Amino acid sequence: MAEQDRIIARFEEARSRDVRPDEAIAGLGASLASVYRWQRARNPSKGMPTATFAQELSIDTAIARLCDERNDDRHTFLDALFKFIAWLRWPTTPGDHPAAMMVCAVSYLSAGRSARTLDELPPDDLALALRHVSIDTLKRICSDDLFAMPSFELWELDDQPYTKLDYLAQITHFLLAYRPPSADPRDAASLFKAYAAMNGGLFRYKWSVSRRTFSTFWRESAASAPFHYVERVHPSLEFSLDPSKNDFAENIDEAYSRRGELRRHLARCLAAIELLQSKLDRRSLEAIRFPRFPSSLSAEAIEPPELPEITDTIRAEFRKWRN
């Protein structure tokens, strides 16, 4: 954290002298995206455009719309879907969501269409664009704040076909599937055991991090963890989407056309949340704010796959981290 503060201070000092962002970041040992992300973590509203009326919805409201069998309004459905996609990436920084939703809307509308300007869009598509593009957003795109926009790009960890979202899903898989050797509460599933299992190479791919980094990552991402687990282990539709990819619009249209399957997916996510809540102790759950689901949606039971064999080395670490 101290190193991040040093880089931010030097970057902001250079910017105060009207040095361009790409020049201000040179030699600081970090990317522009990282510096802007660190700034937002300290001041979530910094550099982020304000929400349009269509973007002023909570994740609870978005999920309720996606679950509503009576909702056949395309615009409000897409608003909710874009919110859900943004929340999955940044569950604890809602200030990032309006810009992320705008990126989703523009990418969706530009796919496979010949329109070059807004007035060339069909009326229904233009209406959707105007729900998500504001003058404030356009102003920032035309300034240095462009670089403060959230990036959906997922980086592979240690040159493996494996990202932080896969890592998050595997933490959840461990917590849901772990079978304690006894009824002793100290043998129950815990975040300490999950950390030992992940660092010990329980799964095929591995991301070696410190316990502090693990705890920070889990705290920032835990609310969305059951959703990433279900998407990867009990798959149907895709939601960990990158709007810059060629298949983004196709995945959005598939979710809209398969709304029944989307509701089933969310029902499985609800089951994963309930199972995770039954596994972790109260102290571990206090910091997690899972979305609230509508009472009309019932959980659809899931059966977590068996874990890979837990080695003696990992079990020895478990004994060190007994609750």
Coordinates of C-alpha atoms in Angstrom, one line a residue:
M1 CA 0.0 0.0 0.0
A2 CA 2.8 2.4 0.8
E3 CA 4.4 1.8 -2.6
Q4 CA 1.0 2.5 -4.3
D5 CA 0.7 5.8 -2.3
R6 CA 4.2 6.8 -3.5
I7 CA 3.4 6.1 -7.1
I8 CA 0.0 8.0 -6.8
A9 CA 1.7 11.0 -5.2
R10 CA 4.4 11.2 -7.9
F11 CA 1.8 10.8 -10.6
E12 CA -0.5 13.4 -9.2
E13 CA 2.4 15.8 -8.7
A14 CA 3.3 15.5 -12.4
R15 CA -0.3 15.9 -13.5
S16 CA -0.5 19.1 -11.4
R17 CA 2.2 20.5 -13.6
D18 CA 0.1 19.6 -16.7
V19 CA 2.3 16.7 -17.7
R20 CA 0.3 14.3 -19.9
P21 CA -0.8 11.1 -18.2
D22 CA 1.3 8.8 -20.4
E23 CA 4.4 10.9 -19.6
A24 CA 3.5 11.3 -15.9
I25 CA 3.3 7.5 -15.5
A26 CA 6.7 6.8 -17.2
G27 CA 9.2 5.2 -15.0
L28 CA 6.9 4.8 -12.0
G29 CA 6.7 1.0 -12.4
A30 CA 2.9 0.9 -12.8
S31 CA 0.3 1.2 -15.6
L32 CA -2.1 4.1 -16.0
A33 CA -5.0 1.7 -15.5
S34 CA -3.5 0.6 -12.2
V35 CA -2.9 4.1 -10.9
Y36 CA -6.5 5.1 -11.8
R37 CA -7.8 2.0 -10.1
W38 CA -5.8 2.8 -6.9
Q39 CA -7.1 6.4 -7.0
R40 CA -10.7 5.1 -7.3
A41 CA -10.1 2.7 -4.4
R42 CA -9.2 5.7 -2.2
N43 CA -11.9 8.0 -3.7
P44 CA -14.5 5.8 -5.5
S45 CA -16.2 8.8 -7.2
K46 CA -12.9 10.2 -8.7
G47 CA -13.0 10.2 -12.5
M48 CA -16.3 8.3 -12.8
P49 CA -19.2 9.7 -14.7
T50 CA -22.5 10.1 -13.0
A51 CA -25.3 7.6 -13.5
T52 CA -28.1 8.2 -16.0
F53 CA -31.7 7.5 -14.9
A54 CA -31.5 4.0 -16.4
Q55 CA -28.3 3.2 -14.5
E56 CA -29.6 4.2 -11.1
L57 CA -30.6 0.8 -10.0
S58 CA -29.2 -1.5 -7.3
I59 CA -28.0 -5.0 -7.9
D60 CA -31.0 -6.2 -6.0
T61 CA -33.3 -4.4 -8.4
A62 CA -31.4 -5.7 -11.4
I63 CA -31.7 -9.3 -10.2
A64 CA -35.4 -8.8 -9.5
R65 CA -35.9 -7.6 -13.1
L66 CA -34.0 -10.5 -14.5
C67 CA -36.1 -12.9 -12.5
D68 CA -39.4 -11.3 -13.3
E69 CA -41.3 -13.6 -15.8
R70 CA -43.7 -10.7 -16.6
N71 CA -41.0 -8.3 -17.7
D72 CA -40.8 -8.4 -21.5
D73 CA -39.5 -4.8 -21.9
R74 CA -36.3 -5.1 -23.8
H75 CA -34.8 -1.8 -22.5
T76 CA -35.3 -2.4 -18.8
F77 CA -34.1 -6.0 -19.2
L78 CA -30.9 -4.9 -20.9
D79 CA -30.4 -2.2 -18.2
A80 CA -30.6 -4.9 -15.6
L81 CA -28.3 -7.2 -17.5
F82 CA -25.7 -4.6 -18.0
K83 CA -25.8 -3.8 -14.3
F84 CA -25.4 -7.5 -13.4
I85 CA -22.4 -7.8 -15.7
A86 CA -20.8 -4.7 -14.2
W87 CA -21.5 -5.8 -10.6
L88 CA -20.0 -9.2 -11.2
R89 CA -16.7 -7.5 -12.0
W90 CA -16.8 -4.7 -9.3
P91 CA -19.2 -5.9 -6.6
T92 CA -17.9 -3.5 -4.0
T93 CA -17.3 -0.4 -6.1
P94 CA -20.8 0.7 -7.5
G95 CA -19.2 4.0 -8.6
D96 CA -17.7 2.0 -11.5
H97 CA -21.0 0.7 -12.7
P98 CA -22.4 3.6 -14.7
A99 CA -19.3 3.8 -16.9
A100 CA -19.2 0.0 -17.3
M101 CA -22.9 -0.2 -18.2
M102 CA -22.3 2.5 -20.8
V103 CA -19.4 0.5 -22.3
C104 CA -21.8 -2.6 -22.4
A105 CA -24.5 -0.6 -24.2
V106 CA -22.3 1.0 -26.8
S107 CA -20.5 -2.2 -27.5
Y108 CA -23.8 -4.1 -27.9
L109 CA -25.2 -1.4 -30.2
S110 CA -22.2 -1.2 -32.4
A111 CA -21.9 -5.0 -33.1
G112 CA -23.0 -6.0 -36.6
R113 CA -24.6 -2.6 -37.3
S114 CA -23.6 -0.2 -40.1
A115 CA -24.7 3.0 -38.3
R116 CA -21.8 5.4 -37.9
T117 CA -23.6 8.1 -36.0
L118 CA -26.4 8.1 -33.4
D119 CA -29.0 9.5 -35.8
E120 CA -28.4 6.5 -38.1
L121 CA -29.4 4.0 -35.4
P122 CA -32.9 2.5 -35.6
P123 CA -35.3 4.2 -33.1
D124 CA -35.3 1.4 -30.6
D125 CA -31.5 1.2 -30.6
L126 CA -31.2 5.0 -30.3
A127 CA -33.5 5.0 -27.3
L128 CA -31.3 2.3 -25.7
A129 CA -28.1 4.4 -26.4
L130 CA -29.7 7.5 -24.9
R131 CA -30.5 5.6 -21.7
H132 CA -26.7 5.0 -21.1
V133 CA -24.7 7.8 -22.8
S134 CA -24.7 11.1 -21.0
I135 CA -23.0 14.5 -21.7
D136 CA -20.9 13.9 -18.6
T137 CA -19.6 10.6 -20.1
L138 CA -18.9 12.2 -23.5
K139 CA -17.0 15.0 -21.7
R140 CA -14.8 12.5 -19.9
I141 CA -14.2 10.4 -23.0
C142 CA -12.8 13.6 -24.7
S143 CA -10.5 14.3 -21.8
D144 CA -7.7 12.5 -19.9
D145 CA -10.4 10.9 -17.8
L146 CA -10.9 8.4 -20.6
F147 CA -8.2 6.3 -18.9
A148 CA -10.2 6.2 -15.7
M149 CA -12.9 4.1 -17.4
P150 CA -13.2 0.6 -15.9
S151 CA -11.5 -2.1 -18.1
F152 CA -13.2 -5.5 -18.5
E153 CA -10.0 -7.1 -19.8
L154 CA -9.0 -10.2 -17.8
W155 CA -5.3 -10.9 -17.5
E156 CA -4.0 -14.5 -17.3
L157 CA -2.2 -15.3 -14.1
D158 CA 1.4 -16.4 -14.4
D159 CA 0.9 -17.2 -18.2
Q160 CA -1.8 -19.7 -17.4
P161 CA -5.2 -20.0 -19.0
Y162 CA -6.6 -18.8 -15.7
T163 CA -7.8 -15.5 -14.4
K164 CA -8.7 -13.9 -11.0
L165 CA -12.4 -14.8 -11.7
D166 CA -11.4 -18.5 -12.1
Y167 CA -9.4 -18.3 -8.9
L168 CA -12.4 -16.8 -7.1
A169 CA -14.6 -19.6 -8.4
Q170 CA -12.2 -22.2 -7.1
I171 CA -12.1 -20.7 -3.7
T172 CA -15.8 -21.0 -3.6
H173 CA -15.7 -24.6 -4.9
F174 CA -13.3 -25.5 -2.1
L175 CA -15.5 -23.9 0.6
L176 CA -18.7 -25.6 -0.8
A177 CA -17.2 -29.1 -1.4
Y178 CA -14.8 -29.4 1.5
R179 CA -15.7 -32.3 3.9
P180 CA -14.3 -31.9 7.4
P181 CA -12.7 -34.9 8.9
S182 CA -14.7 -34.5 12.2
A183 CA -17.5 -32.6 13.7
D184 CA -15.0 -30.4 15.6
P185 CA -15.8 -26.8 14.6
R186 CA -12.0 -26.2 14.2
D187 CA -12.1 -28.7 11.3
A188 CA -14.9 -26.9 9.4
A189 CA -14.4 -25.2 6.1
S190 CA -12.8 -21.8 6.5
L191 CA -11.1 -19.0 4.5
F192 CA -7.8 -20.0 6.2
K193 CA -8.1 -23.5 4.8
A194 CA -9.1 -22.2 1.4
Y195 CA -6.0 -20.1 1.3
A196 CA -3.8 -23.1 2.3
A197 CA -5.5 -25.3 -0.4
M198 CA -5.1 -22.7 -3.1
N199 CA -1.5 -21.9 -2.3
G200 CA -0.8 -25.6 -2.0
G201 CA -1.8 -26.3 -5.5
L202 CA -5.0 -28.2 -4.9
F203 CA -6.4 -27.3 -8.3
R204 CA -4.8 -27.6 -11.7
Y205 CA -3.7 -24.0 -11.9
K206 CA -2.2 -21.9 -9.1
W207 CA -1.8 -18.3 -8.2
S208 CA 0.7 -17.9 -5.4
V209 CA -0.2 -14.9 -3.2
S210 CA 0.4 -13.7 0.3
R211 CA -2.3 -14.3 2.9
R212 CA -2.8 -10.6 3.1
T213 CA -3.4 -10.3 -0.7
F214 CA -5.8 -13.3 -0.5
S215 CA -7.8 -11.7 2.3
T216 CA -8.0 -8.4 0.4
F217 CA -9.0 -10.1 -2.8
W218 CA -11.7 -12.1 -1.0
R219 CA -13.1 -9.1 0.8
E220 CA -13.4 -7.1 -2.4
S221 CA -14.9 -10.0 -4.5
A222 CA -16.7 -12.4 -2.1
A223 CA -20.2 -11.1 -2.8
S224 CA -19.9 -12.2 -6.5
A225 CA -17.9 -15.4 -5.8
P226 CA -20.9 -17.8 -5.8
F227 CA -22.0 -16.4 -9.2
H228 CA -18.6 -17.0 -10.7
Y229 CA -18.6 -20.5 -9.2
V230 CA -22.0 -21.4 -10.7
E231 CA -21.0 -20.0 -14.1
R232 CA -17.9 -22.2 -14.3
V233 CA -19.0 -25.3 -12.5
H234 CA -22.7 -25.5 -13.2
P235 CA -22.7 -23.6 -16.5
S236 CA -25.5 -22.4 -18.8
L237 CA -25.2 -18.8 -20.0
E238 CA -22.1 -16.6 -19.9
F239 CA -21.9 -13.5 -17.8
S240 CA -18.2 -12.9 -17.3
L241 CA -18.2 -11.0 -20.5
D242 CA -15.8 -8.5 -22.1
P243 CA -17.6 -5.9 -24.3
S244 CA -14.6 -5.6 -26.5
K245 CA -14.9 -9.3 -27.7
N246 CA -16.7 -10.1 -30.9
D247 CA -19.2 -12.4 -29.3
F248 CA -20.4 -9.9 -26.7
A249 CA -23.6 -8.9 -28.5
E250 CA -24.3 -12.5 -29.3
N251 CA -24.1 -13.5 -25.6
I252 CA -26.4 -10.6 -24.7
D253 CA -29.0 -11.6 -27.2
E254 CA -28.8 -15.2 -26.0
A255 CA -29.5 -14.1 -22.5
Y256 CA -32.5 -12.1 -23.6
S257 CA -33.9 -15.0 -25.7
R258 CA -33.3 -17.6 -23.0
R259 CA -34.7 -15.7 -20.0
G260 CA -36.1 -18.9 -18.5
E261 CA -32.6 -20.3 -18.4
L262 CA -31.3 -17.1 -17.0
R263 CA -33.8 -17.4 -14.1
R264 CA -32.6 -21.0 -13.5
H265 CA -29.0 -19.8 -13.5
L266 CA -29.9 -17.2 -10.8
A267 CA -31.7 -19.9 -8.9
R268 CA -28.6 -21.9 -8.8
C269 CA -26.6 -18.9 -7.7
L270 CA -29.0 -18.4 -4.8
A271 CA -28.5 -22.0 -3.8
A272 CA -24.7 -21.5 -3.9
I273 CA -25.0 -18.4 -1.7
E274 CA -27.2 -20.3 0.8
L275 CA -24.8 -23.2 0.9
L276 CA -21.8 -20.9 1.4
Q277 CA -23.6 -19.2 4.2
S278 CA -24.1 -22.5 5.9
K279 CA -20.3 -23.3 5.5
L280 CA -18.7 -20.1 6.8
D281 CA -18.8 -18.8 10.3
R282 CA -20.6 -15.7 11.3
R283 CA -17.5 -13.6 11.5
S284 CA -16.5 -14.5 7.9
L285 CA -19.9 -13.6 6.6
E286 CA -20.3 -10.3 8.4
A287 CA -18.3 -8.4 5.8
I288 CA -20.1 -9.9 2.8
R289 CA -23.2 -8.2 1.4
F290 CA -24.8 -10.8 -0.9
P291 CA -27.6 -9.5 -3.2
R292 CA -31.1 -9.9 -2.1
F293 CA -33.2 -12.1 -4.3
P294 CA -36.9 -11.7 -4.9
S295 CA -39.2 -13.9 -2.8
S296 CA -40.6 -15.3 -6.1
L297 CA -37.4 -17.1 -6.9
S298 CA -36.7 -20.4 -5.3
A299 CA -33.2 -21.9 -5.0
E300 CA -32.4 -24.7 -7.4
A301 CA -30.2 -27.3 -5.6
I302 CA -26.7 -27.8 -6.8
E303 CA -24.2 -30.6 -6.0
P304 CA -20.6 -29.3 -5.9
P305 CA -18.2 -31.8 -7.6
E306 CA -15.7 -33.7 -5.4
L307 CA -12.5 -31.8 -4.7
P308 CA -9.2 -33.1 -6.0
E309 CA -7.3 -35.2 -3.5
I310 CA -6.0 -33.1 -0.6
T311 CA -2.4 -33.9 -0.1
D312 CA -0.7 -34.5 3.2
T313 CA 1.2 -31.2 2.8
I314 CA -2.0 -29.3 2.5
R315 CA -3.5 -31.1 5.4
A316 CA -0.5 -30.1 7.5
E317 CA -1.2 -26.5 6.6
F318 CA -4.8 -27.0 7.7
R319 CA -3.6 -28.0 11.1
K320 CA -1.7 -24.8 11.4
W321 CA -4.8 -22.8 10.4
R322 CA -7.3 -24.6 12.6
N323 CA -10.1 -22.2 13.6

